[in-house]
Amino acid sequence: MSIEREQIGNPASVVRLERPASGQLTDFRTQVAPAAPRNPALVVVTHGPRLLDRVRGAMRTRHMSPRTEEAYIGWIRRFIFFHGKRHPDEMGEEEISGFLSDLAIRQHVSASTQNQALAALLFLYERVLDRELDWLGGLVHAKRPDRLPVVLSRDEVKAVLERMDGVMRLMATLLYGCGLRVLECASLRVKDLDFDRHELMVRDGKGRKDRVTMLPGRLDAPLRAHLTTVRESHQIDLDAGWGTVVLPDALDRKYPSASRDWCWQWLFPASRHYVDPVSGQRRRHHVHETVLQRAVAHAVSATKIGKHATAHTFRHSFATHLLEAGYDIRTIQELLGHKDVRTTMIYTHVLNRGGRGVLSPFDM
């Protein structure tokens, strides 16, 4: 009789018992005969941790970000369903190449999307299933286009910000004034601001790296006024018996009262509460980044500037305007948090300098 495998489980931990005609129970994995079940036709199945749970455990052990975890789990699911729900341990290099090639040929995904899918599958096989993969022969790579970032002029930045108000305008100004990514801005905490040194600390940026960037002096008064409002809201939550916030790296076990401290609160808290599924506590999360992205999109549309600008465009404009002001590329690399200076070098092309910086004869 055939033995079915758990679709997305751990095949090594599946135990299936069956009573054959002889009446003796047989364990097809260990050949050990435990006590007989009451129903002669009963098949007893004992499962260990499911595959995706093992993936999550391996990622959390390595302190990978929740967004990376969500993305990797999604790609592993798609890989499994692409191959008819076969267990990954039954597949290998050929199936991985087929899945990734399909992404490039049929689905026309970008090179970065294909690379993310490859990273997820490599993590699955090397870190979870403990299998070393050979070279993926025959893989069709998605083409990476050489595109330059969209950059707003200073007047265009001003026009967009003038069409925003309140907290969204303050957040958008931080994107431009500090060179922040959208999620970095949304997840700022009160303690990350240093008004005396005019510095802003970015914690757990891309790649789980910390960095320091400048805090514009013109934002001193608006930020202080905003903090006053947030503190009043936090005090109301404390009086109601709430007021806790999620802490990174399980600090709440080391400092049990830290989650209620003012310094750990979100700089831009959400307007609504939620119930933490783990602790059961009622809390506020930070403003979701899509709220800021939509606000910027509406402001850009209202300006009619004729560019496909997004919230991330403020970061591109930050870097380009610093280069135009004469700051060196290494300094800008540190402010942006780029691992490789070649990533920062893309902004030198936006400046239209070098051989392309000559004056057109039509303008002479």
mmCIF file of N, CA and C in Angstrom, residues 211-212 318-319 322-323 326-345 347-348:
data_model
loop_
_atom_site.group_PDB
_atom_site.id
_atom_site.type_symbol
_atom_site.label_atom_id
_atom_site.label_comp_id
_atom_site.label_asym_id
_atom_site.label_seq_id
_atom_site.Cartn_x
_atom_site.Cartn_y
_atom_site.Cartn_z
ATOM 1 N N ARG A 211 22.166 53.308 11.647
ATOM 2 C CA ARG A 211 22.954 54.405 11.088
ATOM 3 C C ARG A 211 22.461 55.722 11.679
ATOM 4 N N VAL A 212 23.264 56.745 11.539
ATOM 5 C CA VAL A 212 22.918 58.083 12.033
ATOM 6 C C VAL A 212 22.821 59.021 10.840
ATOM 7 N N PHE A 318 16.910 63.584 -1.886
ATOM 8 C CA PHE A 318 17.842 63.890 -0.795
ATOM 9 C C PHE A 318 19.282 63.651 -1.236
ATOM 10 N N ALA A 319 19.545 62.468 -1.790
ATOM 11 C CA ALA A 319 20.910 62.121 -2.197
ATOM 12 C C ALA A 319 21.390 63.001 -3.339
ATOM 13 N N LEU A 322 22.215 66.599 -2.220
ATOM 14 C CA LEU A 322 23.478 66.667 -1.476
ATOM 15 C C LEU A 322 24.665 66.612 -2.427
ATOM 16 N N LEU A 323 24.585 65.771 -3.464
ATOM 17 C CA LEU A 323 25.664 65.726 -4.459
ATOM 18 C C LEU A 323 25.779 67.056 -5.188
ATOM 19 N N GLY A 326 27.782 69.529 -3.388
ATOM 20 C CA GLY A 326 29.219 69.317 -3.301
ATOM 21 C C GLY A 326 29.677 68.345 -2.236
ATOM 22 N N TYR A 327 28.748 67.643 -1.569
ATOM 23 C CA TYR A 327 29.159 66.677 -0.550
ATOM 24 C C TYR A 327 29.713 65.420 -1.218
ATOM 25 N N ASP A 328 30.693 64.778 -0.560
ATOM 26 C CA ASP A 328 31.359 63.643 -1.176
ATOM 27 C C ASP A 328 30.483 62.397 -1.120
ATOM 28 N N ILE A 329 30.751 61.486 -2.036
ATOM 29 C CA ILE A 329 29.917 60.315 -2.223
ATOM 30 C C ILE A 329 29.957 59.385 -1.015
ATOM 31 N N ARG A 330 31.092 59.307 -0.321
ATOM 32 C CA ARG A 330 31.201 58.420 0.841
ATOM 33 C C ARG A 330 30.310 58.890 1.985
ATOM 34 N N THR A 331 30.260 60.195 2.189
ATOM 35 C CA THR A 331 29.396 60.740 3.237
ATOM 36 C C THR A 331 27.934 60.428 2.937
ATOM 37 N N ILE A 332 27.547 60.596 1.685
ATOM 38 C CA ILE A 332 26.163 60.326 1.297
ATOM 39 C C ILE A 332 25.864 58.836 1.419
ATOM 40 N N GLN A 333 26.837 58.000 1.121
ATOM 41 C CA GLN A 333 26.678 56.559 1.272
ATOM 42 C C GLN A 333 26.333 56.211 2.718
ATOM 43 N N GLU A 334 27.043 56.816 3.672
ATOM 44 C CA GLU A 334 26.777 56.547 5.085
ATOM 45 C C GLU A 334 25.406 57.054 5.508
ATOM 46 N N LEU A 335 25.023 58.230 5.022
ATOM 47 C CA LEU A 335 23.728 58.789 5.387
ATOM 48 C C LEU A 335 22.583 57.940 4.850
ATOM 49 N N LEU A 336 22.771 57.364 3.675
ATOM 50 C CA LEU A 336 21.731 56.530 3.082
ATOM 51 C C LEU A 336 21.746 55.109 3.623
ATOM 52 N N GLY A 337 22.879 54.684 4.191
ATOM 53 C CA GLY A 337 22.978 53.328 4.704
ATOM 54 C C GLY A 337 23.238 52.303 3.635
ATOM 55 N N HIS A 338 23.880 52.711 2.522
ATOM 56 C CA HIS A 338 24.203 51.762 1.462
ATOM 57 C C HIS A 338 25.417 50.933 1.852
ATOM 58 N N LYS A 339 25.355 49.643 1.614
ATOM 59 C CA LYS A 339 26.472 48.759 1.914
ATOM 60 C C LYS A 339 27.612 48.961 0.932
ATOM 61 N N ASP A 340 27.272 49.177 -0.334
ATOM 62 C CA ASP A 340 28.261 49.318 -1.399
ATOM 63 C C ASP A 340 28.152 50.708 -1.997
ATOM 64 N N VAL A 341 29.275 51.377 -2.173
ATOM 65 C CA VAL A 341 29.262 52.727 -2.716
ATOM 66 C C VAL A 341 28.753 52.733 -4.153
ATOM 67 N N ARG A 342 28.830 51.603 -4.839
ATOM 68 C CA ARG A 342 28.326 51.558 -6.210
ATOM 69 C C ARG A 342 26.819 51.793 -6.261
ATOM 70 N N THR A 343 26.120 51.433 -5.186
ATOM 71 C CA THR A 343 24.691 51.722 -5.115
ATOM 72 C C THR A 343 24.457 53.222 -5.060
ATOM 73 N N THR A 344 25.298 53.923 -4.322
ATOM 74 C CA THR A 344 25.167 55.371 -4.205
ATOM 75 C C THR A 344 25.589 56.078 -5.487
ATOM 76 N N MET A 345 26.473 55.464 -6.245
ATOM 77 C CA MET A 345 27.003 56.101 -7.451
ATOM 78 C C MET A 345 25.931 56.359 -8.501
ATOM 79 N N TYR A 347 23.412 58.042 -8.279
ATOM 80 C CA TYR A 347 22.949 59.430 -8.212
ATOM 81 C C TYR A 347 23.886 60.384 -8.947
ATOM 82 N N THR A 348 25.111 59.953 -9.208
ATOM 83 C CA THR A 348 26.007 60.810 -9.992
ATOM 84 C C THR A 348 25.535 60.905 -11.435
#
